[in-house]
Amino acid sequence: MKFWAPCAPLPENCGQCSCAVWAPFSRTAYRCRLDATSIVDAFIPPGFPEEFKDLKVPLYVVATDFQSWHQVVFNNGQLRSAIAGSIAIPTLFKPVSYANHLLVDGGVVNPLPLDQADIDTDFLIGIDVNGDPSEGITKTDHRALDIWFGSAQIMMHSLTAHMMAAYPPDVYVRPHVADFGALEYWRAREIISRGDADKERFKRILDRKIEDYIAERIPVTGSK
């Protein structure tokens, strides 16, 4: 039985990043764009595989080619460069030059890549960490940066809705992370802790789906 669960991974801890990373609202952070490859190197654990072929579980990494405006999907070659390109948020990170592409964050074109997840799977699982407007629904004193990132979230929400209509997941989870800012990486432990409650609910839903699948009581939408 195979599972695919596209999501945006959240780092747990990092003790090697500069203050500009952990204080992204400082002038330092906006005066220079961050290097995504250095961030990846700082966060990944020792012994992390160098290439996709070294992974035990197949992985598809989605990035955006800034020059062609198209989605780029990596499933072979260097892992770190592909991951760096996929997290290179425009304006915050420098674009990543790799494999004849100038890469920025994959969320620009495909924030929840169910199309890539729906490949040779029995269960299609979507984990949406884009958030929702609930926390700021009555707020009116938005800063310019809030408007920029909020607009990006609205765009990603729309793209995700279209993707879910085309590739409906068997299990869909939307962790409650709306009150975390898009750049608040230093709150990683809080974000992970917030997801624990949703994790238990997700496990219960998935257990029921697996039981029904084994008993042949339900069809699944993923590819066979």
mmCIF file with all atom_site columns, N, CA and C in Angstrom, residues 170-207:
data_model
loop_
_atom_site.group_PDB
_atom_site.id
_atom_site.type_symbol
_atom_site.label_atom_id
_atom_site.label_alt_id
_atom_site.label_comp_id
_atom_site.label_asym_id
_atom_site.label_entity_id
_atom_site.label_seq_id
_atom_site.pdbx_PDB_ins_code
_atom_site.Cartn_x
_atom_site.Cartn_y
_atom_site.Cartn_z
_atom_site.occupancy
_atom_site.B_iso_or_equiv
_atom_site.pdbx_formal_charge
_atom_site.auth_seq_id
_atom_site.auth_comp_id
_atom_site.auth_asym_id
_atom_site.auth_atom_id
_atom_site.pdbx_PDB_model_num
ATOM 1   N N  . ASP A 1 170 ? -8.064 11.647 -0.752 1.00 0.00 ? 170 ASP A N  1
ATOM 2   C CA . ASP A 1 170 ? -8.838 10.748 0.103  1.00 0.00 ? 170 ASP A CA 1
ATOM 3   C C  . ASP A 1 170 ? -8.883 11.290 1.529  1.00 0.00 ? 170 ASP A C  1
ATOM 4   N N  . VAL A 1 171 ? -7.797 11.934 1.940  1.00 0.00 ? 171 VAL A N  1
ATOM 5   C CA . VAL A 1 171 ? -7.723 12.552 3.263  1.00 0.00 ? 171 VAL A CA 1
ATOM 6   C C  . VAL A 1 171 ? -7.168 13.958 3.094  1.00 0.00 ? 171 VAL A C  1
ATOM 7   N N  . TYR A 1 172 ? -7.855 14.936 3.679  1.00 0.00 ? 172 TYR A N  1
ATOM 8   C CA . TYR A 1 172 ? -7.411 16.327 3.598  1.00 0.00 ? 172 TYR A CA 1
ATOM 9   C C  . TYR A 1 172 ? -7.286 16.890 5.010  1.00 0.00 ? 172 TYR A C  1
ATOM 10  N N  . VAL A 1 173 ? -6.121 17.460 5.314  1.00 0.00 ? 173 VAL A N  1
ATOM 11  C CA . VAL A 1 173 ? -5.865 18.023 6.639  1.00 0.00 ? 173 VAL A CA 1
ATOM 12  C C  . VAL A 1 173 ? -5.403 19.461 6.475  1.00 0.00 ? 173 VAL A C  1
ATOM 13  N N  . ARG A 1 174 ? -5.964 20.342 7.308  1.00 0.00 ? 174 ARG A N  1
ATOM 14  C CA . ARG A 1 174 ? -5.583 21.755 7.277  1.00 0.00 ? 174 ARG A CA 1
ATOM 15  C C  . ARG A 1 174 ? -5.227 22.183 8.699  1.00 0.00 ? 174 ARG A C  1
ATOM 16  N N  . PRO A 1 175 ? -3.970 22.058 9.103  1.00 0.00 ? 175 PRO A N  1
ATOM 17  C CA . PRO A 1 175 ? -3.572 22.416 10.463 1.00 0.00 ? 175 PRO A CA 1
ATOM 18  C C  . PRO A 1 175 ? -3.899 23.870 10.785 1.00 0.00 ? 175 PRO A C  1
ATOM 19  N N  . HIS A 1 176 ? -4.174 24.143 12.061 1.00 0.00 ? 176 HIS A N  1
ATOM 20  C CA . HIS A 1 176 ? -4.538 25.492 12.491 1.00 0.00 ? 176 HIS A CA 1
ATOM 21  C C  . HIS A 1 176 ? -3.266 26.313 12.733 1.00 0.00 ? 176 HIS A C  1
ATOM 22  N N  . VAL A 1 177 ? -2.793 26.931 11.680 1.00 0.00 ? 177 VAL A N  1
ATOM 23  C CA . VAL A 1 177 ? -1.557 27.714 11.771 1.00 0.00 ? 177 VAL A CA 1
ATOM 24  C C  . VAL A 1 177 ? -1.766 29.152 11.301 1.00 0.00 ? 177 VAL A C  1
ATOM 25  N N  . ALA A 1 178 ? -3.024 29.590 11.296 1.00 0.00 ? 178 ALA A N  1
ATOM 26  C CA . ALA A 1 178 ? -3.337 30.913 10.740 1.00 0.00 ? 178 ALA A CA 1
ATOM 27  C C  . ALA A 1 178 ? -2.703 32.054 11.523 1.00 0.00 ? 178 ALA A C  1
ATOM 28  N N  . ASP A 1 179 ? -2.445 31.863 12.814 1.00 0.00 ? 179 ASP A N  1
ATOM 29  C CA . ASP A 1 179 ? -1.907 32.963 13.611 1.00 0.00 ? 179 ASP A CA 1
ATOM 30  C C  . ASP A 1 179 ? -0.381 33.023 13.603 1.00 0.00 ? 179 ASP A C  1
ATOM 31  N N  . PHE A 1 180 ? 0.245  32.235 12.728 1.00 0.00 ? 180 PHE A N  1
ATOM 32  C CA . PHE A 1 180 ? 1.693  32.305 12.555 1.00 0.00 ? 180 PHE A CA 1
ATOM 33  C C  . PHE A 1 180 ? 2.003  33.069 11.274 1.00 0.00 ? 180 PHE A C  1
ATOM 34  N N  . GLY A 1 181 ? 2.927  34.025 11.367 1.00 0.00 ? 181 GLY A N  1
ATOM 35  C CA . GLY A 1 181 ? 3.296  34.808 10.199 1.00 0.00 ? 181 GLY A CA 1
ATOM 36  C C  . GLY A 1 181 ? 4.092  33.992 9.203  1.00 0.00 ? 181 GLY A C  1
ATOM 37  N N  . ALA A 1 182 ? 4.051  34.405 7.949  1.00 0.00 ? 182 ALA A N  1
ATOM 38  C CA . ALA A 1 182 ? 4.731  33.674 6.883  1.00 0.00 ? 182 ALA A CA 1
ATOM 39  C C  . ALA A 1 182 ? 6.245  33.630 7.079  1.00 0.00 ? 182 ALA A C  1
ATOM 40  N N  . LEU A 1 183 ? 6.791  34.594 7.800  1.00 0.00 ? 183 LEU A N  1
ATOM 41  C CA . LEU A 1 183 ? 8.242  34.653 7.985  1.00 0.00 ? 183 LEU A CA 1
ATOM 42  C C  . LEU A 1 183 ? 8.691  34.275 9.390  1.00 0.00 ? 183 LEU A C  1
ATOM 43  N N  . GLU A 1 184 ? 7.783  33.800 10.221 1.00 0.00 ? 184 GLU A N  1
ATOM 44  C CA . GLU A 1 184 ? 8.117  33.534 11.618 1.00 0.00 ? 184 GLU A CA 1
ATOM 45  C C  . GLU A 1 184 ? 8.729  32.150 11.807 1.00 0.00 ? 184 GLU A C  1
ATOM 46  N N  . TYR A 1 185 ? 9.856  31.941 11.155 1.00 0.00 ? 185 TYR A N  1
ATOM 47  C CA . TYR A 1 185 ? 10.527 30.645 11.221 1.00 0.00 ? 185 TYR A CA 1
ATOM 48  C C  . TYR A 1 185 ? 11.035 30.335 12.625 1.00 0.00 ? 185 TYR A C  1
ATOM 49  N N  . TRP A 1 186 ? 11.336 31.360 13.409 1.00 0.00 ? 186 TRP A N  1
ATOM 50  C CA . TRP A 1 186 ? 11.867 31.140 14.752 1.00 0.00 ? 186 TRP A CA 1
ATOM 51  C C  . TRP A 1 186 ? 10.810 30.528 15.691 1.00 0.00 ? 186 TRP A C  1
ATOM 52  N N  . ARG A 1 187 ? 9.547  30.488 15.252 1.00 0.00 ? 187 ARG A N  1
ATOM 53  C CA . ARG A 1 187 ? 8.478  29.883 16.054 1.00 0.00 ? 187 ARG A CA 1
ATOM 54  C C  . ARG A 1 187 ? 8.209  28.436 15.630 1.00 0.00 ? 187 ARG A C  1
ATOM 55  N N  . ALA A 1 188 ? 9.226  27.806 15.056 1.00 0.00 ? 188 ALA A N  1
ATOM 56  C CA . ALA A 1 188 ? 9.058  26.456 14.510 1.00 0.00 ? 188 ALA A CA 1
ATOM 57  C C  . ALA A 1 188 ? 8.517  25.475 15.549 1.00 0.00 ? 188 ALA A C  1
ATOM 58  N N  . ARG A 1 189 ? 9.028  25.537 16.775 1.00 0.00 ? 189 ARG A N  1
ATOM 59  C CA . ARG A 1 189 ? 8.568  24.610 17.806 1.00 0.00 ? 189 ARG A CA 1
ATOM 60  C C  . ARG A 1 189 ? 7.091  24.827 18.131 1.00 0.00 ? 189 ARG A C  1
ATOM 61  N N  . GLU A 1 190 ? 6.661  26.081 18.174 1.00 0.00 ? 190 GLU A N  1
ATOM 62  C CA . GLU A 1 190 ? 5.246  26.374 18.414 1.00 0.00 ? 190 GLU A CA 1
ATOM 63  C C  . GLU A 1 190 ? 4.378  25.837 17.282 1.00 0.00 ? 190 GLU A C  1
ATOM 64  N N  . ILE A 1 191 ? 4.847  26.008 16.061 1.00 0.00 ? 191 ILE A N  1
ATOM 65  C CA . ILE A 1 191 ? 4.085  25.547 14.898 1.00 0.00 ? 191 ILE A CA 1
ATOM 66  C C  . ILE A 1 191 ? 3.915  24.034 14.939 1.00 0.00 ? 191 ILE A C  1
ATOM 67  N N  . ILE A 1 192 ? 5.006  23.339 15.240 1.00 0.00 ? 192 ILE A N  1
ATOM 68  C CA . ILE A 1 192 ? 4.954  21.874 15.305 1.00 0.00 ? 192 ILE A CA 1
ATOM 69  C C  . ILE A 1 192 ? 4.048  21.427 16.442 1.00 0.00 ? 192 ILE A C  1
ATOM 70  N N  . SER A 1 193 ? 4.143  22.119 17.588 1.00 0.00 ? 193 SER A N  1
ATOM 71  C CA . SER A 1 193 ? 3.282  21.784 18.717 1.00 0.00 ? 193 SER A CA 1
ATOM 72  C C  . SER A 1 193 ? 1.818  21.997 18.367 1.00 0.00 ? 193 SER A C  1
ATOM 73  N N  . ARG A 1 194 ? 1.522  23.068 17.654 1.00 0.00 ? 194 ARG A N  1
ATOM 74  C CA . ARG A 1 194 ? 0.142  23.354 17.248 1.00 0.00 ? 194 ARG A CA 1
ATOM 75  C C  . ARG A 1 194 ? -0.410 22.241 16.358 1.00 0.00 ? 194 ARG A C  1
ATOM 76  N N  . GLY A 1 195 ? 0.466  21.627 15.587 1.00 0.00 ? 195 GLY A N  1
ATOM 77  C CA . GLY A 1 195 ? 0.016  20.575 14.679 1.00 0.00 ? 195 GLY A CA 1
ATOM 78  C C  . GLY A 1 195 ? -0.241 19.241 15.355 1.00 0.00 ? 195 GLY A C  1
ATOM 79  N N  . ASP A 1 196 ? 0.170  19.100 16.619 1.00 0.00 ? 196 ASP A N  1
ATOM 80  C CA . ASP A 1 196 ? 0.015  17.812 17.296 1.00 0.00 ? 196 ASP A CA 1
ATOM 81  C C  . ASP A 1 196 ? -1.443 17.381 17.407 1.00 0.00 ? 196 ASP A C  1
ATOM 82  N N  . ALA A 1 197 ? -2.332 18.327 17.741 1.00 0.00 ? 197 ALA A N  1
ATOM 83  C CA . ALA A 1 197 ? -3.751 17.988 17.862 1.00 0.00 ? 197 ALA A CA 1
ATOM 84  C C  . ALA A 1 197 ? -4.308 17.527 16.528 1.00 0.00 ? 197 ALA A C  1
ATOM 85  N N  . ASP A 1 198 ? -3.931 18.206 15.455 1.00 0.00 ? 198 ASP A N  1
ATOM 86  C CA . ASP A 1 198 ? -4.385 17.802 14.129 1.00 0.00 ? 198 ASP A CA 1
ATOM 87  C C  . ASP A 1 198 ? -3.777 16.461 13.725 1.00 0.00 ? 198 ASP A C  1
ATOM 88  N N  . LYS A 1 199 ? -2.586 16.182 14.228 1.00 0.00 ? 199 LYS A N  1
ATOM 89  C CA . LYS A 1 199 ? -1.928 14.911 13.909 1.00 0.00 ? 199 LYS A CA 1
ATOM 90  C C  . LYS A 1 199 ? -2.747 13.738 14.420 1.00 0.00 ? 199 LYS A C  1
ATOM 91  N N  . GLU A 1 200 ? -3.256 13.843 15.645 1.00 0.00 ? 200 GLU A N  1
ATOM 92  C CA . GLU A 1 200 ? -4.056 12.755 16.205 1.00 0.00 ? 200 GLU A CA 1
ATOM 93  C C  . GLU A 1 200 ? -5.352 12.568 15.425 1.00 0.00 ? 200 GLU A C  1
ATOM 94  N N  . ARG A 1 201 ? -5.991 13.669 15.051 1.00 0.00 ? 201 ARG A N  1
ATOM 95  C CA . ARG A 1 201 ? -7.217 13.579 14.255 1.00 0.00 ? 201 ARG A CA 1
ATOM 96  C C  . ARG A 1 201 ? -6.925 12.960 12.897 1.00 0.00 ? 201 ARG A C  1
ATOM 97  N N  . PHE A 1 202 ? -5.809 13.361 12.291 1.00 0.00 ? 202 PHE A N  1
ATOM 98  C CA . PHE A 1 202 ? -5.395 12.812 11.006 1.00 0.00 ? 202 PHE A CA 1
ATOM 99  C C  . PHE A 1 202 ? -5.173 11.301 11.099 1.00 0.00 ? 202 PHE A C  1
ATOM 100 N N  . LYS A 1 203 ? -4.534 10.844 12.169 1.00 0.00 ? 203 LYS A N  1
ATOM 101 C CA . LYS A 1 203 ? -4.263 9.418  12.336 1.00 0.00 ? 203 LYS A CA 1
ATOM 102 C C  . LYS A 1 203 ? -5.561 8.625  12.460 1.00 0.00 ? 203 LYS A C  1
ATOM 103 N N  . ARG A 1 204 ? -6.542 9.189  13.170 1.00 0.00 ? 204 ARG A N  1
ATOM 104 C CA . ARG A 1 204 ? -7.826 8.492  13.309 1.00 0.00 ? 204 ARG A CA 1
ATOM 105 C C  . ARG A 1 204 ? -8.547 8.393  11.968 1.00 0.00 ? 204 ARG A C  1
ATOM 106 N N  . ILE A 1 205 ? -8.545 9.488  11.217 1.00 0.00 ? 205 ILE A N  1
ATOM 107 C CA . ILE A 1 205 ? -9.199 9.474  9.898  1.00 0.00 ? 205 ILE A CA 1
ATOM 108 C C  . ILE A 1 205 ? -8.524 8.465  8.978  1.00 0.00 ? 205 ILE A C  1
ATOM 109 N N  . LEU A 1 206 ? -7.202 8.472  8.970  1.00 0.00 ? 206 LEU A N  1
ATOM 110 C CA . LEU A 1 206 ? -6.459 7.568  8.104  1.00 0.00 ? 206 LEU A CA 1
ATOM 111 C C  . LEU A 1 206 ? -6.672 6.118  8.508  1.00 0.00 ? 206 LEU A C  1
ATOM 112 N N  . ASP A 1 207 ? -6.732 5.837  9.803  1.00 0.00 ? 207 ASP A N  1
ATOM 113 C CA . ASP A 1 207 ? -6.990 4.472  10.273 1.00 0.00 ? 207 ASP A CA 1
ATOM 114 C C  . ASP A 1 207 ? -8.323 3.965  9.735  1.00 0.00 ? 207 ASP A C  1
#
